[in-house]
């Protein structure tokens, strides 16, 4: 892992001095496992994931392999996977970003990942493909950083770890004057993203009477 911003400035600490020691690190190719573990825990009850795997036991079993595979086969290579760690150095929160014009996974690497993806998706392959198609259909065309997933270990929520990750990557967006995009999977998270400058541009439902998703866009702040 490489450090990308060092210690979080004191004014960003939410509760105690210990939190000042949060750091944001750029994930390397060896970090798939630890990132997948955090994301699987965070997304265990996510509405989009529940649409892919309706049974919670199957979902919990499948998510680590699913995240590991997508990180290894696509996202890590883009250099936009960020990890927030606390004093103990454990990964607490993970943000998966695809850089501008890299959100669509090339067919070759999708094919290479297919055996693991099929293992993770099991009988839900078709449902997952339909959801993928719906997400792609609503994906905006102008260049942008794409926040694919952000998740914090449930026991360590509300301590500013996800906020530190958002601040870090959105600062890059502002420096390079690049917009950012995400799909919000829970209505209660909309206000979180609004705090960081995102605005809802569209609401749509997932196939098979699925849950509502919100497309959110952020124009870079002008210096
Ligand atoms: C959403 C999530 C990533 C937030 O992580 P976190 O580490 O608890 O967030 P933070 O403590 O850094 O909070 C960041 C800011 O958002 C606010 N916030 C956190 N969760 C929020 C929520 N659900 N709704 C509104 N605001 C929220 C915090 O108050 C904080 O604001 P502040 O900086 O003004 O104090 C975490 O709850 C999570 O992993 N959820 C499950 C997975 C998920 O839903 N991912 C997003 C899919 S759209």
mmCIF file of N, CA, C and O in Angstrom, residues 2 6 20 34 50-51 53 93 95 108 114 125 142 158 168 170 173 176 191 208:
data_model
loop_
_atom_site.group_PDB
_atom_site.id
_atom_site.type_symbol
_atom_site.label_atom_id
_atom_site.label_comp_id
_atom_site.label_asym_id
_atom_site.label_seq_id
_atom_site.Cartn_x
_atom_site.Cartn_y
_atom_site.Cartn_z
ATOM 1 N N UNK A 2 0.404 2.274 -0.631
ATOM 2 C CA UNK A 2 1.179 3.520 -0.585
ATOM 3 C C UNK A 2 0.325 4.576 0.106
ATOM 4 O O UNK A 2 -0.890 4.618 -0.065
ATOM 5 N N UNK A 6 -1.336 10.849 4.271
ATOM 6 C CA UNK A 6 -0.790 10.949 5.617
ATOM 7 C C UNK A 6 -1.889 11.169 6.641
ATOM 8 O O UNK A 6 -3.042 10.863 6.390
ATOM 9 N N UNK A 20 -7.303 11.065 15.225
ATOM 10 C CA UNK A 20 -6.428 11.909 14.409
ATOM 11 C C UNK A 20 -5.422 11.048 13.661
ATOM 12 O O UNK A 20 -4.787 11.496 12.746
ATOM 13 N N UNK A 34 -8.050 -7.900 1.990
ATOM 14 C CA UNK A 34 -8.475 -7.069 3.134
ATOM 15 C C UNK A 34 -9.560 -6.064 2.734
ATOM 16 O O UNK A 34 -10.463 -5.769 3.509
ATOM 17 N N UNK A 50 -28.815 -7.313 -2.083
ATOM 18 C CA UNK A 50 -29.943 -8.190 -1.726
ATOM 19 C C UNK A 50 -30.791 -8.523 -2.947
ATOM 20 O O UNK A 50 -31.479 -9.540 -2.974
ATOM 21 N N UNK A 51 -30.729 -7.672 -3.961
ATOM 22 C CA UNK A 51 -31.460 -7.967 -5.197
ATOM 23 C C UNK A 51 -30.721 -9.064 -5.984
ATOM 24 O O UNK A 51 -31.337 -9.863 -6.678
ATOM 25 N N UNK A 53 -28.548 -11.395 -4.419
ATOM 26 C CA UNK A 53 -28.662 -12.603 -3.577
ATOM 27 C C UNK A 53 -29.741 -12.342 -2.534
ATOM 28 O O UNK A 53 -29.443 -11.801 -1.451
ATOM 29 N N UNK A 93 -12.260 1.308 6.486
ATOM 30 C CA UNK A 93 -13.193 1.752 5.464
ATOM 31 C C UNK A 93 -12.497 1.667 4.104
ATOM 32 O O UNK A 93 -11.277 1.877 4.023
ATOM 33 N N UNK A 95 -12.899 2.643 -0.160
ATOM 34 C CA UNK A 95 -13.619 3.286 -1.278
ATOM 35 C C UNK A 95 -13.027 2.765 -2.589
ATOM 36 O O UNK A 95 -11.812 2.770 -2.766
ATOM 37 N N UNK A 108 -12.026 -8.740 -22.000
ATOM 38 C CA UNK A 108 -10.964 -9.713 -21.742
ATOM 39 C C UNK A 108 -10.829 -10.006 -20.249
ATOM 40 O O UNK A 108 -10.778 -11.168 -19.817
ATOM 41 N N UNK A 114 -14.389 -14.651 -15.093
ATOM 42 C CA UNK A 114 -15.670 -15.366 -15.158
ATOM 43 C C UNK A 114 -15.778 -16.578 -14.232
ATOM 44 O O UNK A 114 -16.796 -16.724 -13.547
ATOM 45 N N UNK A 125 -26.699 -15.592 -11.684
ATOM 46 C CA UNK A 125 -25.945 -14.953 -12.768
ATOM 47 C C UNK A 125 -26.841 -14.061 -13.622
ATOM 48 O O UNK A 125 -26.504 -12.903 -13.899
ATOM 49 N N UNK A 142 -20.183 11.811 -19.888
ATOM 50 C CA UNK A 142 -18.994 12.662 -19.711
ATOM 51 C C UNK A 142 -17.979 12.016 -18.766
ATOM 52 O O UNK A 142 -18.358 11.256 -17.869
ATOM 53 N N UNK A 158 -19.600 5.908 11.691
ATOM 54 C CA UNK A 158 -19.844 7.187 12.353
ATOM 55 C C UNK A 158 -18.605 7.841 12.943
ATOM 56 O O UNK A 158 -18.700 8.823 13.678
ATOM 57 N N UNK A 168 -10.490 12.785 0.484
ATOM 58 C CA UNK A 168 -9.222 12.569 -0.219
ATOM 59 C C UNK A 168 -9.408 12.513 -1.728
ATOM 60 O O UNK A 168 -8.735 13.220 -2.490
ATOM 61 N N UNK A 170 -12.092 13.319 -3.509
ATOM 62 C CA UNK A 170 -12.772 14.490 -4.088
ATOM 63 C C UNK A 170 -11.818 15.679 -4.204
ATOM 64 O O UNK A 170 -11.991 16.534 -5.074
ATOM 65 N N UNK A 173 -10.403 15.201 -7.461
ATOM 66 C CA UNK A 173 -11.382 15.644 -8.474
ATOM 67 C C UNK A 173 -11.328 17.164 -8.642
ATOM 68 O O UNK A 173 -11.368 17.678 -9.767
ATOM 69 N N UNK A 176 -8.070 18.401 -10.340
ATOM 70 C CA UNK A 176 -7.999 18.103 -11.777
ATOM 71 C C UNK A 176 -9.264 18.558 -12.513
ATOM 72 O O UNK A 176 -9.412 18.288 -13.703
ATOM 73 N N UNK A 191 -28.253 12.064 1.856
ATOM 74 C CA UNK A 191 -27.815 13.293 2.535
ATOM 75 C C UNK A 191 -26.315 13.246 2.857
ATOM 76 O O UNK A 191 -25.653 14.286 2.907
ATOM 77 N N UNK A 208 -36.867 -6.558 -12.219
ATOM 78 C CA UNK A 208 -37.623 -7.529 -11.403
ATOM 79 C C UNK A 208 -38.181 -6.857 -10.148
ATOM 80 O O UNK A 208 -38.030 -7.370 -9.028
#
